[in-house]
Every structure is written in structure tokens, then in C-alpha cells.
Coordinates of N, CA, C and O in Angstrom, one line a residue:
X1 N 95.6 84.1 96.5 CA 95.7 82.7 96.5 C 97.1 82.2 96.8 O 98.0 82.8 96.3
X2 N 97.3 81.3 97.7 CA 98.7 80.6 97.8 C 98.9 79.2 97.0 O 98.0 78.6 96.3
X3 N 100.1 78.8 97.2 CA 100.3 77.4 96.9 C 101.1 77.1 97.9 O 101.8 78.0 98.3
X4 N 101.1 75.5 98.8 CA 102.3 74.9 99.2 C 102.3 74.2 98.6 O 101.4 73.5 98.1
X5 N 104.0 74.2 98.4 CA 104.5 73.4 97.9 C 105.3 72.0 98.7 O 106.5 72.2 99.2
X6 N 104.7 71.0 98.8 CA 105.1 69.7 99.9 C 106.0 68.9 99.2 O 105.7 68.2 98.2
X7 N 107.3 69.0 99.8 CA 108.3 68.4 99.2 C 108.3 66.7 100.0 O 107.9 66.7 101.1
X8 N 108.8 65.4 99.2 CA 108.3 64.1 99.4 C 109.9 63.7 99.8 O 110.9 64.4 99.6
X9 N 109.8 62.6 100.6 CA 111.1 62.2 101.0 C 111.3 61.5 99.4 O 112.4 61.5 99.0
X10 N 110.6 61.2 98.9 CA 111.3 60.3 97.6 C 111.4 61.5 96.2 O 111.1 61.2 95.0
X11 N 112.0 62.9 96.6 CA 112.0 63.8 95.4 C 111.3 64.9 95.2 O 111.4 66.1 95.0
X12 N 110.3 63.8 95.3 CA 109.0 64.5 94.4 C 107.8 65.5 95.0 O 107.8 66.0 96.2
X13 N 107.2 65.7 94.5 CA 106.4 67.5 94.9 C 105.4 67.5 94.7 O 105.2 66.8 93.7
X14 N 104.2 68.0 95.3 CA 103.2 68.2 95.7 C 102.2 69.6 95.4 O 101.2 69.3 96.0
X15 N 102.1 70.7 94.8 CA 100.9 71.9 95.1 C 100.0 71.6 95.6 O 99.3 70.7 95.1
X16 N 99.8 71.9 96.5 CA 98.5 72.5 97.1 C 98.0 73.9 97.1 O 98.5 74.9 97.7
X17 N 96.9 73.9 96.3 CA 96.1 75.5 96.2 C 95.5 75.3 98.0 O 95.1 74.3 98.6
X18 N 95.7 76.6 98.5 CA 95.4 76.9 99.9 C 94.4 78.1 100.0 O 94.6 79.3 99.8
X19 N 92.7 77.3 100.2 CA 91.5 78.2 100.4 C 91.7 78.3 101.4 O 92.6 77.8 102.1
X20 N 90.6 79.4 101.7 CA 90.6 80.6 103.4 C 90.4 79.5 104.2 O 91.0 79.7 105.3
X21 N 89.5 78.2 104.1 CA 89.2 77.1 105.3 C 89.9 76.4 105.2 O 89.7 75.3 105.7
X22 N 91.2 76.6 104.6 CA 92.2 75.2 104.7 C 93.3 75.5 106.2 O 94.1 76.4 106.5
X23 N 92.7 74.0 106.9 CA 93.8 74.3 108.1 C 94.6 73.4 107.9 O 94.3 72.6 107.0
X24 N 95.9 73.2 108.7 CA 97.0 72.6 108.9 C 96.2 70.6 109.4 O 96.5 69.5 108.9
X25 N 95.8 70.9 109.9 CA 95.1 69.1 109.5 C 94.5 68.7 108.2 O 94.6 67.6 107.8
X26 N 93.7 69.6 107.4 CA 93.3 69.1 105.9 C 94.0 69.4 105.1 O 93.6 69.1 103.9
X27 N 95.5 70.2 105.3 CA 96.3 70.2 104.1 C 97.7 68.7 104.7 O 98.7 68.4 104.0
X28 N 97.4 68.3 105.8 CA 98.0 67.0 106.1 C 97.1 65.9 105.4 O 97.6 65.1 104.6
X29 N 95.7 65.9 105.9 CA 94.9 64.8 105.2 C 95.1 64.8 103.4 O 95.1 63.8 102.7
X30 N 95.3 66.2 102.9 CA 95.3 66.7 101.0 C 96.4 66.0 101.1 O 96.4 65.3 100.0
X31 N 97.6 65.7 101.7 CA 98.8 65.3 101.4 C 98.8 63.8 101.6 O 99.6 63.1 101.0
X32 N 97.9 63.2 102.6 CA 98.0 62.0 102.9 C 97.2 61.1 102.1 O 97.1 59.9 102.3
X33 N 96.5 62.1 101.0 CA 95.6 60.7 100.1 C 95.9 59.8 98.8 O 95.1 59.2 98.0
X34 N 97.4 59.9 98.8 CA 97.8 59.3 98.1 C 98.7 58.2 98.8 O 99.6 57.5 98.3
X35 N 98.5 58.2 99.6 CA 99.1 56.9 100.3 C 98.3 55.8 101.0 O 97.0 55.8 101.0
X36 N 99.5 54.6 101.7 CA 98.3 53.5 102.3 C 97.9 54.0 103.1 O 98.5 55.0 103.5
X37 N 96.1 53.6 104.0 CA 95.8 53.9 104.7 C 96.3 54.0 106.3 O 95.8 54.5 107.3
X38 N 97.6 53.1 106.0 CA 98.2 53.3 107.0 C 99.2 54.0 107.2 O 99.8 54.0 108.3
X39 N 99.5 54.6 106.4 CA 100.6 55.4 106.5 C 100.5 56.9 107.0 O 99.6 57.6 106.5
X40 N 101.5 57.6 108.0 CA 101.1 58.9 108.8 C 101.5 60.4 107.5 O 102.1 60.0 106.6
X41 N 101.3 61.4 107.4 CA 101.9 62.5 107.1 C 102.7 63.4 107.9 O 101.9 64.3 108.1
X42 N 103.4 63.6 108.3 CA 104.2 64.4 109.5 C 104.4 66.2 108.2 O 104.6 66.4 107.0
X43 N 104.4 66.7 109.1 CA 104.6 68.1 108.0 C 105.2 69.1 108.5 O 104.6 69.8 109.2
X44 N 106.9 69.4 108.3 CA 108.0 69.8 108.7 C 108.0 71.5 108.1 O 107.2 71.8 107.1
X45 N 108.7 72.3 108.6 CA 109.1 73.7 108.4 C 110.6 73.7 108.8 O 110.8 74.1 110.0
X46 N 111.8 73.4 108.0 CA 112.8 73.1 107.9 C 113.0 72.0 109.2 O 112.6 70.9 108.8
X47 N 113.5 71.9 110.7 CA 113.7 70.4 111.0 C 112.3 70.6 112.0 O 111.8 69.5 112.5
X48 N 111.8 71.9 112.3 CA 110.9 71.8 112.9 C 109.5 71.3 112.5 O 109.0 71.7 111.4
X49 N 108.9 70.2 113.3 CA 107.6 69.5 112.8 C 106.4 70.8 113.4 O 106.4 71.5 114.4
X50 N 105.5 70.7 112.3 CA 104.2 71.3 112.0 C 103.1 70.7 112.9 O 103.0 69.5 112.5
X51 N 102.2 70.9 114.2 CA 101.3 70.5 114.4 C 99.9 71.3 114.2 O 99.8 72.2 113.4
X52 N 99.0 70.9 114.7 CA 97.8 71.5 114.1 C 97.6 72.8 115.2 O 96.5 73.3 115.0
X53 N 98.3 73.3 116.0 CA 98.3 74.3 116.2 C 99.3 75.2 116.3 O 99.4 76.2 117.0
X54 N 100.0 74.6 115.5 CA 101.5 75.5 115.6 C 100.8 77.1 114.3 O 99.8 77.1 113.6
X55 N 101.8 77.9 114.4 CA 101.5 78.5 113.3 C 102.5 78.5 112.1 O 103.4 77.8 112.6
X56 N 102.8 78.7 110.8 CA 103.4 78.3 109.8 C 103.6 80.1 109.9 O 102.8 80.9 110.2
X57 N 105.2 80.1 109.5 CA 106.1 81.2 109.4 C 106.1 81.2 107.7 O 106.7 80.3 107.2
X58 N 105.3 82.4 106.8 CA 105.5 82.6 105.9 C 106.3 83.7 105.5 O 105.8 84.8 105.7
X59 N 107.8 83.6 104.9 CA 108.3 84.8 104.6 C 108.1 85.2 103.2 O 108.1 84.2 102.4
X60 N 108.1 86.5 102.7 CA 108.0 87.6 101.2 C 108.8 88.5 101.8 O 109.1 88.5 103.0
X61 N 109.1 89.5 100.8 CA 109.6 90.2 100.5 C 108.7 91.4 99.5 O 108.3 91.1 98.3
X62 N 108.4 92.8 100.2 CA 108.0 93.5 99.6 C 109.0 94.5 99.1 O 110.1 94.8 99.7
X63 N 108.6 95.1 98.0 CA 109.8 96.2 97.4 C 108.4 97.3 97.3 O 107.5 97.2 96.6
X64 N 108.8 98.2 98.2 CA 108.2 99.8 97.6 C 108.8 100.1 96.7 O 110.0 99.7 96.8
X65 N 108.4 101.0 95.4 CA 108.2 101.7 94.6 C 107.8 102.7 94.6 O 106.7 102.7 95.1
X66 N 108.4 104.0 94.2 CA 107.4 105.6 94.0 C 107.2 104.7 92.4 O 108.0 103.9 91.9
X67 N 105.8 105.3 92.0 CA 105.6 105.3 90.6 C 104.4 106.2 90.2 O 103.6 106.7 91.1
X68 N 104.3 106.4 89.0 CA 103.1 107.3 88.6 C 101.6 106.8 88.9 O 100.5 107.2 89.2
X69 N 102.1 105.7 88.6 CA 100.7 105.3 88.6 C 99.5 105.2 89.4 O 98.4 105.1 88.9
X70 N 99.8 105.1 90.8 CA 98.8 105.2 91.9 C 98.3 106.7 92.0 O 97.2 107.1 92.5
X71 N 99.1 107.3 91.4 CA 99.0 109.0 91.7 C 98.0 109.6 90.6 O 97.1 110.3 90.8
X72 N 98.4 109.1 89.0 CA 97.1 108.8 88.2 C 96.1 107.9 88.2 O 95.1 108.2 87.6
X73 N 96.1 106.7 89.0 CA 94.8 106.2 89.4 C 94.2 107.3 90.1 O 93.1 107.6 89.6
X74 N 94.5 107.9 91.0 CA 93.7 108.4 92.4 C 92.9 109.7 91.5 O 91.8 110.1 91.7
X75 N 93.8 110.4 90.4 CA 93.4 111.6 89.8 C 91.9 111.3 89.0 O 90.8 112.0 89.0
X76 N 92.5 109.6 88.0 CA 91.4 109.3 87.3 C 90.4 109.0 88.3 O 89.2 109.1 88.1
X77 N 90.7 108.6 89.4 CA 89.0 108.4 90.2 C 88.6 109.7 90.5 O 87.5 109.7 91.0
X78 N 89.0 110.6 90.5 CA 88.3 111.9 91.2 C 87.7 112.2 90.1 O 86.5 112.2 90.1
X79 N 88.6 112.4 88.7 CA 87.7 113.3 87.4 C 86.4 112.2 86.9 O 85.5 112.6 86.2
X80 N 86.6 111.0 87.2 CA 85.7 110.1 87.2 C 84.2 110.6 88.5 O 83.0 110.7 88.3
X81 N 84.7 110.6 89.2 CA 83.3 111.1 90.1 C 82.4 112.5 89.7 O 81.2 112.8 89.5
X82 N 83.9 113.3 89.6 CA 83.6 114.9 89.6 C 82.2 114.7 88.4 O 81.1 115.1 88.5
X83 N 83.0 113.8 87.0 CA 82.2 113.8 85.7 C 80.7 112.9 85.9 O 79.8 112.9 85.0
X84 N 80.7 112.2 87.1 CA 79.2 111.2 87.0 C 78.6 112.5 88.3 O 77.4 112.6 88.2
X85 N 78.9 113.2 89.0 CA 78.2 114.1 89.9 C 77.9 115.5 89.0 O 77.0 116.3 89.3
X86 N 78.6 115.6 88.1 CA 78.5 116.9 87.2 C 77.4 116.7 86.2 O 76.7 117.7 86.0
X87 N 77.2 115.6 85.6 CA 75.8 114.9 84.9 C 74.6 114.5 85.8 O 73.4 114.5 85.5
X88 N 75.0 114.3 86.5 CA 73.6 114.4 87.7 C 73.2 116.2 87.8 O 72.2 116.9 87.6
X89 N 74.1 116.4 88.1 CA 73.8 118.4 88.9 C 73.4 118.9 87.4 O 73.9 118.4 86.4
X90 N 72.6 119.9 87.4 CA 72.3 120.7 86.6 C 74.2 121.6 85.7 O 75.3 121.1 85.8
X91 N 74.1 122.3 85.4 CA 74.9 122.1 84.3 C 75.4 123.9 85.4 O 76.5 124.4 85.5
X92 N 74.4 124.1 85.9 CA 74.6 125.6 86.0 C 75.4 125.9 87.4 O 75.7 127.0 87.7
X93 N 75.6 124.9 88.0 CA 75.7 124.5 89.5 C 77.4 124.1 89.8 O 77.9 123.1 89.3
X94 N 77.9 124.9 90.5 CA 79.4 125.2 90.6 C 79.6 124.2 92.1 O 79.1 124.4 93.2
X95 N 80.6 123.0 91.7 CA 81.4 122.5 92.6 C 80.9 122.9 93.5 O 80.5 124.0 93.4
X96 N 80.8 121.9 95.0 CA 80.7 122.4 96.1 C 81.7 122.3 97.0 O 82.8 122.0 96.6
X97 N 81.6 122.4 98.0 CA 82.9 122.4 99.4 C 83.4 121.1 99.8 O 84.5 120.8 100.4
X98 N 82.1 120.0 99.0 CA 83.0 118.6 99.3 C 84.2 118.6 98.1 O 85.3 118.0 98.2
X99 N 83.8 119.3 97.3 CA 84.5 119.2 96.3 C 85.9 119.7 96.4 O 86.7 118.9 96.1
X100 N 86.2 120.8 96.7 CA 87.5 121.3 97.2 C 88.9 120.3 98.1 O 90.1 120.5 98.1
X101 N 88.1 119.0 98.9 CA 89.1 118.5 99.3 C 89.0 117.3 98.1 O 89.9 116.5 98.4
X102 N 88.5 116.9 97.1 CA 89.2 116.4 96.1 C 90.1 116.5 94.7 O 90.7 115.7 93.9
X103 N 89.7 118.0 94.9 CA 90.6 118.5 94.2 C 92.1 119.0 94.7 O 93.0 119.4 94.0
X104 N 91.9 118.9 96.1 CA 93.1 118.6 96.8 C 94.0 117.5 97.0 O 95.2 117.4 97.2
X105 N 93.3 116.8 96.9 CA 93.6 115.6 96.8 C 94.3 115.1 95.1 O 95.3 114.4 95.0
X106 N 93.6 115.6 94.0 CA 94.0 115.4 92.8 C 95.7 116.3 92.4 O 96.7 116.0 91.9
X107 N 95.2 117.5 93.0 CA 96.4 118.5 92.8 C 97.5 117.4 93.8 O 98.1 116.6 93.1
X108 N 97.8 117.3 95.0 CA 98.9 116.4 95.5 C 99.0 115.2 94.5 O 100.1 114.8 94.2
X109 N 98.0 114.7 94.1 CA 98.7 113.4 93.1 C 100.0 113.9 91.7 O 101.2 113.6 91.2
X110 N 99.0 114.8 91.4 CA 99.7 115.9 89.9 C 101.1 115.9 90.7 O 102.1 115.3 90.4
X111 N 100.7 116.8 92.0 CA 102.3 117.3 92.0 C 103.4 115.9 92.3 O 104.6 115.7 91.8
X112 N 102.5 114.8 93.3 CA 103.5 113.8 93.1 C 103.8 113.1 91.8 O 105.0 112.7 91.7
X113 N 103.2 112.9 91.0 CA 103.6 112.4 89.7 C 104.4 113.3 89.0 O 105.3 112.7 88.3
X114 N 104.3 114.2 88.9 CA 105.1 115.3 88.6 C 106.8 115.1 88.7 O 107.5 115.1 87.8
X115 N 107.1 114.8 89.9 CA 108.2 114.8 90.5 C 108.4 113.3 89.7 O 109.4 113.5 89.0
X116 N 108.1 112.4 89.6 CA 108.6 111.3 89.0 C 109.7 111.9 87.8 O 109.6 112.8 87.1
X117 N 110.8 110.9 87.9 CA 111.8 110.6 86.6 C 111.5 110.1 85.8 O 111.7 110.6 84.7
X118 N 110.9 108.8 86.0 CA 110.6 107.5 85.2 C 109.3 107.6 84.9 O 108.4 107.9 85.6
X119 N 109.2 107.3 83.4 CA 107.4 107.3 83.1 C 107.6 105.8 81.8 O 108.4 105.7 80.9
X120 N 106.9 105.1 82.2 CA 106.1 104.4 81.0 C 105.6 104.9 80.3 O 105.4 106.1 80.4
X121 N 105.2 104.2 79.1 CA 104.3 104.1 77.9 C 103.3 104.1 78.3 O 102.6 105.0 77.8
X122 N 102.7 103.4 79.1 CA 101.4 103.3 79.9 C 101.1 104.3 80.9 O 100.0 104.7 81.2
X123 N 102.2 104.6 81.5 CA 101.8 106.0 82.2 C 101.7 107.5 81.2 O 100.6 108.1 81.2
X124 N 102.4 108.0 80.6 CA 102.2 108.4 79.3 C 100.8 108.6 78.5 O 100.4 109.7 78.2
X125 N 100.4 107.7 78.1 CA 99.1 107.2 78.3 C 98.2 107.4 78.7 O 97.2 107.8 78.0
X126 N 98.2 107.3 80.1 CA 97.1 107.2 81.1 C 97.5 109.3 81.3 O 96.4 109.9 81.6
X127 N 98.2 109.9 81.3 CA 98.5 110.9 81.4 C 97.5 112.3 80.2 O 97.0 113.4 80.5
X128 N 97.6 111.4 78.8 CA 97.2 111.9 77.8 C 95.4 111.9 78.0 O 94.5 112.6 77.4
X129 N 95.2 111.0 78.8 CA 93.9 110.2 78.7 C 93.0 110.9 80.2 O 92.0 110.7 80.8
X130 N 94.1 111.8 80.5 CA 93.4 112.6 82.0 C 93.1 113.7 81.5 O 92.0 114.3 81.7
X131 N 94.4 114.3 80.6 CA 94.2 115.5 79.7 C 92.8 115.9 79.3 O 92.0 116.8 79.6
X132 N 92.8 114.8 78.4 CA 91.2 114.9 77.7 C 90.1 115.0 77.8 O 89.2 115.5 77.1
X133 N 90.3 114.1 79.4 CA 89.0 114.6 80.5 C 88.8 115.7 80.7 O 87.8 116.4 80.5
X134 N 90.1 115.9 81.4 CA 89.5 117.4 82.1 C 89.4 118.2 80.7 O 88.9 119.3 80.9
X135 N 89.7 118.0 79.4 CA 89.4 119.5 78.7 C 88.1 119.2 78.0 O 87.5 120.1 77.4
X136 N 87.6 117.9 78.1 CA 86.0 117.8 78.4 C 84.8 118.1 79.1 O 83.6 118.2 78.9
X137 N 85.6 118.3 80.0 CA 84.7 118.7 81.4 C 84.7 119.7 81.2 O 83.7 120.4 81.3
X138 N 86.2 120.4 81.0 CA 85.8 122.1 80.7 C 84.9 122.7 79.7 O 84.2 123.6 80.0
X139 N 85.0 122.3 78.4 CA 84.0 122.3 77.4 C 83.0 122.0 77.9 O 82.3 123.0 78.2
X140 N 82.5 120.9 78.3 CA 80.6 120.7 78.6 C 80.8 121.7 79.8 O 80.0 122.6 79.4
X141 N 81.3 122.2 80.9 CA 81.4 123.3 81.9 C 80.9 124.6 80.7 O 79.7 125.0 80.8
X142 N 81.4 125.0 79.9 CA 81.1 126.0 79.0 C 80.1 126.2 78.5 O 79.6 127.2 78.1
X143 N 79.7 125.0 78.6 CA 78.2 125.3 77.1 C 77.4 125.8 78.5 O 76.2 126.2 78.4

């Protein structure tokens, strides 16, 4: 969800929450209904004016992160499948070949998390709480 924020020649400020159908004419009209009916809204991007077909330059700033955590998500979704396709299959019935590229897939997470310096409390956590699985799975694998 966004907000604009419509700054007023008299100070004052405006939010607008911005749905997927909001175009650049109905967030001029959302701005214009607090005035007389004669009065225009013009809608600027520093001195440049906004028309209904211009496009609006939104800048962010993304910061990448390495962290544990995508690397333990991806593990808990695998031991999460492996464990709802292992209760379906008979008990006696050994992993198959689709299975090998997800545990490929789990082993590169391990080893990237692995390499992490930094751990949370919550990663930690979520660490102890993978453990358990898999020595669940190996036990019900046993019986």
C-alpha cells in the first residue's frame, strides 16, 4: 500500500492511501474536494507540474542483507513438504528422485546459513525448531 503525501500552499498536508485504480486524475479530484467548486488542483513533483499522463518518479532505497533467515525459511518449507508427502506415502517407501533436488536445495540453505556471523534470538530459534523436525522425521522414518 502507498501513501501521498499532498503538501498545501497554506502548510498543511494531506494522505492519500493509493489503491491499484487510483490514477493521477482521481488523486487530483481526492485532493480537490475540499475546496470551492471553483477552484483548480494543479499537482507538482518538485517545480515540475503532474499531468494525467505524465508518469510520477517514485524513489526508495533498498538495502540487501545476507541473513539466516530466508535460508531457514526455504529449509522449513522443504522439511515441511518432505513431512506432509511422508504421511501420505506409506511409511516403508524411501524418498524419491524429486526428492534429491530438495534436499539439495535444503543442504545449500544449511551451508548458507552456516556461514552467517550474526544470528538472532529468533533465528536461533527457528534453528532449534528445524532440529526437531528432522529428529522427528527420523524417529517416525524408524518405526
Amino acid at each position: 500500500m502507498f501513501v501521498v503525501e499532498l503538501h498545501k500552499l497554506d502548510g498543511s498536508h494531506l494522505n492519500v492511501h493509493i489503491t491499484p485504480d487510483m490514477t493521477l486524475a482521481k488523486l487530483r479530484d481526492h485532493a480537490a474536494k475540499d475546496y470551492h467548486v471553483f477552484s483548480e488542483v494543479k499537482l507538482f513533483q518538485g517545480l515540475r507540474e503532474i499531468t494525467d499522463v505524465d508518469f510520477v518518479k517514485v524513489e526508495l532505497q533498498a538495502v540487501v542483507i545476507q541473513t539466516p533467515a530466508k535460508a531457514l525459511s526455504e529449509i522449513d518449507k522443504i522439511l515441511e513438504k518432505y513431512q506432509r508427502d511422508s504421511q501420505i506415502l506409506c511409511a516403508s517407501v524411501q524418498p524419491g528422485i524429486e526428492w534429491c533436488h530438495e534436499f539439495e536445495k535444503m543442504h545449500a540453505a544449511a551451508e548458507f546459513a552456516g556461514r552467517m556471523k550474526e544470528w538472532s534470538p529468533e533465528h536461533c530459534h527457528k534453528v532449534l525448531q528445524i532440529m526437531e523436525r528432522i529428529e522427528m522425521a527420523r524417529v517416525a522414518q524408524e518405526a
